[in-house]
Short mmCIF file of C-alpha atoms in Angstrom, two decimals:
data_model
loop_
_atom_site.label_atom_id
_atom_site.label_comp_id
_atom_site.label_asym_id
_atom_site.label_seq_id
_atom_site.Cartn_x
_atom_site.Cartn_y
_atom_site.Cartn_z
CA MET A 1 0.03 0.00 -0.03
CA TYR A 2 1.36 3.41 -0.97
CA LYS A 3 1.39 6.30 1.47
CA HIS A 4 -0.90 9.19 0.55
CA PRO A 5 1.09 12.22 -0.73
CA ILE A 6 -0.85 14.58 1.60
CA ILE A 7 0.51 12.72 4.65
CA ASP A 8 3.99 13.58 3.54
CA ILE A 9 3.14 17.18 2.87
CA ILE A 10 1.73 17.48 6.42
CA LYS A 11 4.85 15.79 7.88
CA ASN A 12 6.96 18.39 6.08
CA TYR A 13 4.91 21.18 7.44
CA LYS A 14 4.90 19.79 11.04
CA SER A 15 8.66 19.48 10.84
CA GLY A 16 9.10 23.17 10.16
CA LYS A 17 9.21 23.18 6.34
CA HIS A 18 7.03 25.41 4.22
CA ASP A 19 4.77 22.98 2.37
CA GLY A 20 1.11 22.80 1.26
CA ILE A 21 -1.24 21.91 -1.48
CA PHE A 22 -4.14 23.74 -3.24
CA SER A 23 -7.24 22.00 -4.35
CA VAL A 24 -8.85 22.75 -7.69
CA CYS A 25 -12.59 22.19 -6.97
CA CYS A 26 -13.95 22.28 -10.45
CA SER A 27 -15.27 20.38 -13.46
CA ASN A 28 -14.38 22.94 -16.05
CA LYS A 29 -11.83 21.38 -18.43
CA PHE A 30 -10.10 24.67 -19.24
CA VAL A 31 -9.49 25.29 -15.52
CA ILE A 32 -8.12 21.81 -14.96
CA GLU A 33 -5.94 21.94 -18.03
CA ALA A 34 -4.63 25.37 -16.93
CA ALA A 35 -3.60 23.90 -13.57
CA MET A 36 -2.06 20.92 -15.29
CA ASP A 37 0.06 23.34 -17.42
CA LYS A 38 1.22 25.20 -14.27
CA ILE A 39 2.11 22.07 -12.24
CA LYS A 40 3.40 19.68 -14.92
CA ASN A 41 7.06 20.64 -14.69
CA THR A 42 7.18 21.06 -10.88
CA ASP A 43 7.44 18.69 -7.99
CA MET A 44 3.83 19.57 -6.78
CA TYR A 45 0.86 17.44 -6.85
CA LEU A 46 -2.25 18.37 -8.58
CA LEU A 47 -5.31 17.95 -6.38
CA VAL A 48 -8.63 18.01 -8.25
CA GLU A 49 -11.93 17.72 -6.35
CA ALA A 50 -15.46 17.15 -7.50
CA THR A 51 -18.14 18.62 -5.31
CA ALA A 52 -21.20 16.62 -4.29
CA ASN A 53 -23.62 18.81 -6.32
CA GLN A 54 -21.34 18.51 -9.43
CA VAL A 55 -20.79 14.76 -9.33
CA ASP A 56 -22.96 12.18 -7.62
CA GLN A 57 -24.51 8.77 -8.20
CA PHE A 58 -27.26 10.43 -10.15
CA GLY A 59 -24.96 12.56 -12.29
CA GLY A 60 -25.09 15.88 -10.46
CA TYR A 61 -25.20 19.03 -12.45
CA THR A 62 -22.34 17.94 -14.76
CA GLY A 63 -24.19 14.67 -15.63
CA MET A 64 -21.11 12.72 -14.33
CA LYS A 65 -21.02 9.96 -11.81
CA PRO A 66 -17.73 9.59 -9.77
CA LEU A 67 -16.29 6.89 -12.12
CA GLU A 68 -17.11 8.99 -15.14
CA TYR A 69 -15.58 12.13 -13.58
CA LYS A 70 -12.37 10.13 -12.89
CA LYS A 71 -12.34 9.09 -16.59
CA PHE A 72 -12.91 12.75 -17.63
CA ILE A 73 -9.78 13.81 -15.50
CA TYR A 74 -7.74 10.87 -16.76
CA ASP A 75 -8.55 11.75 -20.39
CA LEU A 76 -7.32 15.33 -19.73
CA CYS A 77 -4.12 13.84 -18.24
CA GLU A 78 -3.55 11.95 -21.53
CA LYS A 79 -4.39 14.93 -23.65
CA ASN A 80 -2.07 17.27 -21.75
CA ASP A 81 0.80 14.79 -21.06
CA PHE A 82 0.22 15.17 -17.34
CA PRO A 83 1.49 12.21 -15.17
CA LYS A 84 -1.23 10.45 -13.39
CA ASP A 85 1.03 9.66 -10.45
CA LYS A 86 1.10 13.46 -9.72
CA LEU A 87 -2.72 13.58 -9.65
CA ILE A 88 -4.85 13.31 -6.41
CA LEU A 89 -8.64 13.01 -6.85
CA GLY A 90 -10.87 14.24 -4.02
CA GLY A 91 -14.52 14.50 -3.12
CA ASP A 92 -15.81 17.67 -1.57
CA HIS A 93 -18.76 18.18 0.74
CA LEU A 94 -19.63 14.46 0.64
CA GLY A 95 -22.68 13.99 2.75
CA PRO A 96 -26.43 14.59 2.85
CA LEU A 97 -26.07 18.35 1.87
CA THR A 98 -27.67 18.06 -1.62
CA TRP A 99 -30.55 16.19 -0.16
CA LYS A 100 -31.33 18.48 2.79
CA GLU A 101 -34.98 18.81 1.76
CA THR A 102 -35.35 14.97 1.97
CA ASP A 103 -36.21 13.23 5.13
CA GLU A 104 -33.13 12.16 7.28
CA LYS A 105 -33.26 8.43 6.51
CA GLN A 106 -33.35 8.85 2.76
CA ALA A 107 -30.79 11.73 2.88
CA MET A 108 -28.33 9.48 4.72
CA GLU A 109 -28.94 6.51 2.48
CA ASN A 110 -28.18 8.74 -0.47
CA ALA A 111 -25.01 10.07 1.33
CA LYS A 112 -23.84 6.51 2.01
CA GLU A 113 -24.02 5.56 -1.71
CA LEU A 114 -22.46 8.83 -2.68
CA ILE A 115 -19.34 8.20 -0.51
CA ARG A 116 -19.19 4.52 -1.55
CA GLN A 117 -19.05 5.38 -5.21
CA TYR A 118 -16.36 8.10 -4.63
CA VAL A 119 -14.10 5.65 -2.73
CA MET A 120 -14.68 2.70 -5.22
CA ALA A 121 -13.83 5.01 -8.06
CA GLY A 122 -10.42 5.65 -6.52
CA PHE A 123 -10.86 9.17 -4.96
CA THR A 124 -8.41 9.28 -2.17
CA LYS A 125 -9.27 12.55 -0.36
CA ILE A 126 -12.69 12.45 1.13
CA HIS A 127 -14.32 15.42 2.83
CA ILE A 128 -17.04 14.00 4.96
CA ASP A 129 -19.51 16.88 5.39
CA THR A 130 -22.38 16.52 7.64
CA SER A 131 -22.19 20.07 8.98
CA MET A 132 -25.54 21.45 7.56
CA PRO A 133 -28.94 20.61 8.85
CA ILE A 134 -31.34 18.43 6.79
CA LYS A 135 -35.14 18.18 6.91
CA GLY A 136 -36.36 18.03 10.50
CA ASP A 137 -33.17 18.94 12.22
CA ILE A 138 -34.02 22.54 13.02
CA GLU A 139 -37.58 21.54 14.23
CA LYS A 140 -36.08 19.01 16.60
CA GLY A 141 -33.90 21.75 18.07
CA ASP A 142 -30.89 19.49 18.88
CA PHE A 143 -28.68 19.95 15.75
CA GLY A 144 -25.01 20.29 16.75
CA ASP A 145 -21.68 18.66 17.04
CA GLY A 146 -23.19 15.45 18.37
CA ILE A 147 -25.41 14.80 15.39
CA ILE A 148 -22.78 16.12 12.88
CA ALA A 149 -20.18 13.70 14.32
CA GLU A 150 -22.63 10.77 14.50
CA ARG A 151 -23.50 11.08 10.86
CA ALA A 152 -19.79 11.47 9.94
CA GLY A 153 -19.01 8.27 11.81
CA ILE A 154 -21.69 6.40 9.90
CA LEU A 155 -20.26 7.71 6.59
CA CYS A 156 -16.69 6.97 7.51
CA LYS A 157 -17.75 3.35 8.14
CA VAL A 158 -19.21 3.22 4.60
CA ALA A 159 -15.97 4.69 3.29
CA GLU A 160 -13.74 2.16 5.18
CA ASP A 161 -15.88 -0.80 3.96
CA ALA A 162 -15.66 0.52 0.38
CA TYR A 163 -11.95 0.77 0.51
CA LYS A 164 -11.78 -2.83 1.69
CA ASP A 165 -13.88 -3.76 -1.43
CA LEU A 166 -11.57 -1.67 -3.54
CA LEU A 167 -8.50 -3.56 -2.33
CA LYS A 168 -9.98 -6.76 -3.69
CA GLU A 169 -9.82 -5.19 -7.14
CA ASP A 170 -6.59 -3.24 -6.75
CA THR A 171 -4.16 -4.32 -4.01
CA ASP A 172 -2.17 -1.16 -4.66
CA ALA A 173 -5.08 1.12 -3.91
CA VAL A 174 -4.09 4.02 -1.67
CA HIS A 175 -6.01 4.44 1.61
CA PRO A 176 -8.15 7.56 1.42
CA VAL A 177 -7.46 10.43 3.81
CA TYR A 178 -10.41 12.23 5.47
CA ILE A 179 -11.33 15.79 6.11
CA ILE A 180 -13.79 16.55 8.94
CA GLY A 181 -15.38 19.61 10.61
CA SER A 182 -18.54 21.16 11.87
CA GLU A 183 -17.94 24.74 10.80
CA VAL A 184 -17.93 24.32 6.97
CA PRO A 185 -18.56 27.35 4.79
CA ILE A 186 -21.39 27.14 2.28
CA PRO A 187 -20.19 25.57 -0.94
CA GLY A 188 -19.69 28.21 -3.74
CA GLY A 189 -19.76 31.15 -1.38
CA ALA A 190 -22.51 32.78 0.73
CA GLU A 191 -25.92 33.38 -0.79
CA ALA A 192 -26.24 36.88 0.70
CA GLU A 193 -23.97 39.55 2.29
CA GLU A 194 -25.94 38.88 5.56
CA GLU A 195 -24.83 35.22 5.57
CA VAL A 196 -21.18 36.39 5.32
CA GLU A 197 -21.51 38.71 8.28
CA GLU A 198 -23.21 36.03 10.33
CA GLY A 199 -20.57 33.33 9.55
CA MET A 200 -17.47 35.40 9.77
CA GLN A 201 -16.57 34.74 13.42
CA VAL A 202 -13.27 32.83 13.62
CA THR A 203 -13.65 29.37 15.12
CA LYS A 204 -12.97 29.32 18.81
CA VAL A 205 -10.14 27.02 19.98
CA GLU A 206 -12.51 25.21 22.39
CA HIS A 207 -14.84 24.43 19.57
CA LEU A 208 -11.92 23.11 17.50
CA LYS A 209 -10.89 20.75 20.29
CA LYS A 210 -14.45 19.73 20.97
CA THR A 211 -15.00 18.86 17.32
CA VAL A 212 -11.88 16.70 17.20
CA GLU A 213 -12.85 14.74 20.28
CA THR A 214 -16.48 14.36 19.24
CA PHE A 215 -15.54 13.01 15.80
CA LYS A 216 -13.03 10.68 17.41
CA GLU A 217 -15.60 9.18 19.75
CA SER A 218 -18.09 8.72 16.92
CA PHE A 219 -15.50 6.96 14.76
CA LYS A 220 -14.86 4.61 17.67
CA LYS A 221 -18.59 4.05 18.19
CA HIS A 222 -18.97 2.94 14.63
CA GLY A 223 -15.99 0.66 14.68
CA VAL A 224 -13.57 2.77 12.57
CA GLU A 225 -11.34 4.08 15.36
CA ASN A 226 -8.28 3.18 13.39
CA ALA A 227 -9.55 5.35 10.51
CA PHE A 228 -8.96 8.43 12.64
CA GLU A 229 -5.29 8.18 11.87
CA TYR A 230 -6.23 9.10 8.25
CA VAL A 231 -8.06 12.21 9.37
CA VAL A 232 -5.60 14.78 8.11
CA GLY A 233 -7.57 18.02 8.00
CA ILE A 234 -10.30 19.85 9.79
CA VAL A 235 -12.36 22.58 8.35
CA VAL A 236 -12.79 25.62 10.42
CA GLN A 237 -13.68 29.35 9.81
CA PRO A 238 -10.43 31.40 9.76
CA GLY A 239 -12.33 34.62 8.87
CA VAL A 240 -12.16 34.46 5.11
CA GLU A 241 -15.17 34.53 2.81
CA TYR A 242 -16.52 36.21 -0.31
CA GLY A 243 -19.89 37.51 -1.37
CA SER A 244 -21.13 38.76 -4.72
CA ASP A 245 -18.77 41.76 -4.93
CA SER A 246 -16.87 41.77 -1.71
CA VAL A 247 -13.96 39.78 -0.20
CA TRP A 248 -13.27 39.34 3.52
CA GLU A 249 -9.54 39.26 3.79
CA TYR A 250 -7.49 36.91 6.00
CA ASP A 251 -6.50 38.59 9.29
CA ARG A 252 -3.78 36.38 10.81
CA GLU A 253 -3.96 38.30 14.12
CA ALA A 254 -7.70 37.51 14.47
CA ALA A 255 -6.92 33.85 13.78
CA SER A 256 -3.75 33.65 15.85
CA GLU A 257 -5.16 31.54 18.75
CA LEU A 258 -6.62 29.06 16.28
CA SER A 259 -3.25 28.85 14.49
CA LYS A 260 -1.47 28.01 17.66
CA ALA A 261 -4.02 25.40 18.65
CA ILE A 262 -3.47 23.27 15.56
CA LYS A 263 0.19 22.80 16.56
CA GLU A 264 -0.90 20.58 19.41
CA TYR A 265 -1.94 17.85 16.84
CA ASP A 266 0.85 16.06 15.26
CA ASN A 267 -0.98 14.79 12.16
CA LEU A 268 -3.71 17.39 11.69
CA VAL A 269 -3.80 20.63 9.71
CA PHE A 270 -6.53 23.03 8.56
CA GLU A 271 -8.30 22.80 5.36
CA ALA A 272 -9.31 26.33 4.30
CA HIS A 273 -12.50 26.75 2.21
CA SER A 274 -13.61 29.87 0.51
CA THR A 275 -9.99 31.04 -0.11
CA ASP A 276 -11.19 32.37 -3.52
CA TYR A 277 -10.00 35.97 -4.26
CA GLN A 278 -7.54 36.19 -1.31
CA THR A 279 -4.30 37.90 -2.28
CA ARG A 280 -1.25 35.77 -2.86
CA TYR A 281 0.28 37.24 0.29
CA ALA A 282 -2.76 36.43 2.42
CA LEU A 283 -2.70 32.87 1.00
CA ARG A 284 0.95 32.49 1.92
CA GLN A 285 0.21 33.65 5.48
CA MET A 286 -2.60 31.11 5.67
CA VAL A 287 -0.22 28.28 4.70
CA GLU A 288 2.24 29.55 7.25
CA ASP A 289 -0.49 29.54 9.98
CA GLY A 290 -1.53 25.92 9.39
CA TYR A 291 -4.07 26.20 6.57
CA ILE A 292 -1.98 24.13 4.23
CA ILE A 293 -4.85 22.78 2.17
CA LEU A 294 -6.21 25.68 0.23
CA LYS A 295 -9.46 25.17 -1.61
CA VAL A 296 -10.27 27.23 -4.71
CA GLY A 297 -13.14 26.87 -7.17
CA PRO A 298 -15.24 29.92 -8.15
CA ALA A 299 -12.23 32.18 -8.51
CA LEU A 300 -10.89 29.89 -11.21
CA THR A 301 -14.10 29.65 -13.17
CA PHE A 302 -14.45 33.49 -12.67
CA ALA A 303 -11.03 33.66 -14.39
CA PHE A 304 -12.32 31.36 -17.16
CA ARG A 305 -15.30 33.58 -17.60
CA GLU A 306 -13.07 36.69 -17.72
CA GLY A 307 -10.97 35.08 -20.35
CA ALA A 308 -13.92 33.94 -22.44
CA PHE A 309 -15.51 37.40 -22.30
CA LEU A 310 -12.24 38.98 -23.48
CA LEU A 311 -11.96 36.56 -26.32
CA ASN A 312 -15.59 37.33 -27.23
CA CYS A 313 -14.58 41.05 -27.53
CA ILE A 314 -11.67 40.08 -29.79
CA GLU A 315 -13.92 37.89 -31.87
CA GLU A 316 -16.45 40.68 -32.37
CA GLU A 317 -13.75 43.28 -33.10
CA LEU A 318 -12.12 41.13 -35.80
CA LEU A 319 -15.15 39.38 -37.36
CA LYS A 320 -18.27 41.47 -36.93
CA TYR A 321 -18.05 42.91 -40.53
CA ASP A 322 -17.18 39.49 -42.18
CA SER A 323 -20.44 38.32 -43.87
CA ASN A 324 -19.08 34.76 -44.18
CA ILE A 325 -18.72 34.41 -40.39
CA GLU A 326 -21.49 33.62 -37.89
CA LEU A 327 -20.43 35.26 -34.60
CA SER A 328 -20.74 33.12 -31.49
CA LYS A 329 -22.57 35.69 -29.38
CA PHE A 330 -21.20 33.87 -26.41
CA LYS A 331 -21.92 36.58 -23.74
CA GLU A 332 -25.42 37.07 -25.04
CA ILE A 333 -26.27 33.38 -25.16
CA LEU A 334 -24.83 32.69 -21.61
CA ASP A 335 -26.85 35.64 -20.20
CA PHE A 336 -30.01 34.55 -22.00
CA THR A 337 -29.63 30.96 -20.72
CA MET A 338 -29.24 32.31 -17.16
CA ILE A 339 -32.45 34.41 -17.54
CA LYS A 340 -34.32 31.46 -18.93
CA ASN A 341 -33.21 29.20 -16.10
CA PRO A 342 -32.69 31.32 -12.98
CA ALA A 343 -32.53 28.60 -10.39
CA GLN A 344 -28.80 28.57 -9.98
CA TRP A 345 -28.41 32.39 -9.29
CA SER A 346 -31.76 33.80 -8.15
CA LYS A 347 -30.99 33.27 -4.43
CA HIS A 348 -27.55 34.78 -4.72
CA TYR A 349 -28.19 38.08 -6.50
CA SER A 350 -30.60 40.68 -5.35
CA GLY A 351 -31.21 44.42 -5.49
CA THR A 352 -32.03 46.66 -8.40
CA GLY A 353 -32.57 45.25 -11.87
CA TYR A 354 -29.35 46.94 -12.95
CA LYS A 355 -27.34 45.37 -10.14
CA VAL A 356 -28.72 41.87 -10.85
CA LYS A 357 -27.83 42.19 -14.53
CA LEU A 358 -24.22 43.10 -13.56
CA GLU A 359 -23.96 40.31 -11.04
CA ARG A 360 -25.22 37.66 -13.53
CA LYS A 361 -22.02 38.36 -15.54
CA TYR A 362 -19.50 39.68 -13.10
CA SER A 363 -20.32 38.38 -9.60
CA LEU A 364 -17.52 36.88 -7.58
CA SER A 365 -19.89 34.14 -6.78
CA ASP A 366 -19.63 33.15 -10.48
CA ARG A 367 -22.99 31.45 -10.81
CA CYS A 368 -22.18 31.52 -14.57
CA ARG A 369 -20.26 28.27 -13.92
CA TYR A 370 -23.40 26.19 -13.53
CA TYR A 371 -24.45 27.15 -17.10
CA MET A 372 -21.32 26.13 -18.96
CA PRO A 373 -22.52 22.48 -19.48
CA ASP A 374 -25.65 23.88 -21.12
CA GLU A 375 -25.85 22.73 -24.70
CA ASP A 376 -26.37 26.30 -26.22
CA VAL A 377 -23.75 27.83 -24.02
CA GLU A 378 -21.16 25.20 -24.82
CA PHE A 379 -21.88 25.45 -28.56
CA ALA A 380 -21.39 29.19 -28.44
CA LEU A 381 -18.13 28.82 -26.49
CA ASN A 382 -16.83 26.32 -29.07
CA LYS A 383 -18.00 28.47 -31.92
CA MET A 384 -16.09 31.41 -30.56
CA LEU A 385 -12.96 29.36 -30.11
CA ASP A 386 -13.26 27.95 -33.68
CA ASN A 387 -13.90 31.34 -35.15
CA LEU A 388 -10.70 32.73 -33.51
CA SER A 389 -8.59 29.68 -34.38
CA ASN A 390 -9.30 30.50 -38.04
CA ALA A 391 -8.53 34.16 -37.63
CA GLU A 392 -5.22 36.06 -37.33
CA ILE A 393 -5.28 37.87 -34.11
CA PRO A 394 -3.26 41.20 -34.55
CA LEU A 395 -0.89 41.82 -31.66
CA THR A 396 -2.39 45.40 -31.37
CA VAL A 397 -5.76 43.92 -30.68
CA LEU A 398 -4.40 41.36 -28.37
CA SER A 399 -2.63 44.04 -26.39
CA GLN A 400 -5.88 46.06 -26.11
CA TYR A 401 -7.77 43.22 -24.40
CA MET A 402 -5.13 40.88 -22.95
CA HIS A 403 -2.02 42.91 -22.36
CA ASN A 404 -0.28 40.46 -19.97
CA GLN A 405 -0.78 37.74 -22.66
CA TYR A 406 0.42 40.12 -25.36
CA LYS A 407 3.74 40.47 -23.48
CA LYS A 408 4.09 36.70 -23.15
CA VAL A 409 3.48 36.22 -26.82
CA ARG A 410 6.04 38.88 -27.62
CA GLU A 411 8.59 37.23 -25.36
CA GLY A 412 7.95 33.79 -26.80
CA ASP A 413 6.50 32.29 -23.70
CA LEU A 414 2.83 31.86 -25.01
CA LYS A 415 1.43 30.74 -28.31
CA LEU A 416 -0.94 33.18 -30.05
CA ASN A 417 -4.06 31.04 -30.19
CA ALA A 418 -7.50 31.39 -28.43
CA TYR A 419 -7.16 28.14 -26.48
CA ASP A 420 -3.76 28.93 -24.98
CA LEU A 421 -4.76 32.56 -24.27
CA LEU A 422 -7.76 31.39 -22.34
CA LYS A 423 -5.80 28.93 -20.22
CA ASP A 424 -3.16 31.53 -19.48
CA ILE A 425 -5.74 34.02 -18.07
CA ILE A 426 -6.80 31.21 -15.66
CA GLY A 427 -3.20 30.42 -14.97
CA GLU A 428 -2.68 33.94 -13.54
CA TYR A 429 -5.06 33.08 -10.72
CA ILE A 430 -3.45 29.66 -10.19
CA GLU A 431 -0.02 31.36 -9.76
CA ASP A 432 -1.29 32.94 -6.57
CA TYR A 433 -1.81 29.57 -5.00
CA ILE A 434 1.53 28.26 -6.31
CA TYR A 435 3.19 31.31 -4.68
CA ALA A 436 1.42 30.48 -1.42
CA ILE A 437 2.56 26.78 -1.09
CA ARG A 438 5.95 26.84 -2.85
CA LYS A 439 9.03 26.42 -0.80
CA LYS A 440 11.33 29.47 -0.49
#
């Protein structure tokens, strides 16, 4: 059995070395390929995670089940000549979250099957997330660490049993590592500014210690006490978050007591959610302070959307007067699709009609990402890329819309084609995370 790479990263950190890993929580192929490009020639691992609402046993909003998502990522590895032995697959927010409107019994049965499929598919980083109430919890009035840990113990038992079954098929299968916690930020950012304000209090040290002990007791109760040695990270609230147009920056002084407390645990570090849009310097401080697993998702799809919009501007500038070319109208088709199907953004954006129109396109929450798999949106994106691949992009026009990329093209570091330009825009955001975790 091979040791999980994250265990070595944690050992390095605990021994005083600067080490960490960032997690790409995404199903956007351009984002994942951009991350592969940045990491390919380094000694870092690429951690890619699917979130429960993206990928589940029913297909999620991507239409992929865990095994299909794994194949999707492996295919990208082949296409981009990225070594599979530098890839770590993870499952994020695995639990009853997406079935919170279902009764407890059915929600937990669904969560069990969800985790079983992830482990059996070879995902080796499992975030067991039972932190949010499901139907009936609030009415009962006793939702807290006890119930959260109890459900986590049940799901860990399922994961351990699934791993034993996996070993029968693959004797070299790596034992999964687990992430736990009871103060887990809402996936994809807060729905409203008020939620950010309410959830911004830094986790108290006593709550951290209580959570660790409660989970340990639950694992023991459910016969998976030994699995606790594979619990490598705990999700807490370090005081970082983002809303539709605001970012709450990391304040290391406010989180100093929490940072000291994690040093008491030899094999445990913090996993930081909602690190999107933090500065590279704040991210590096977080790694120094024990948040050595940095999760990022919407910031990278936000970067993809930025790049796609810029390419759309270039397409229109170059081709709008060519009667032989059908323009993609990517921006218009994306916005129309969002208007037609508002379920994925209506709870997140509010205010005047003008404000909502801006947020649909430019919000930091980037609800646009949910619409990229839409048939019409995907067609428009590919049409735009095809149009630009058959057009010569003048350097003057490139400089107008993508000046950083213009400089890289001039210096011979970047190819002048739409696909590489798009990935390089995304790569600028990824570089902040590489800066945060790289060794000096």
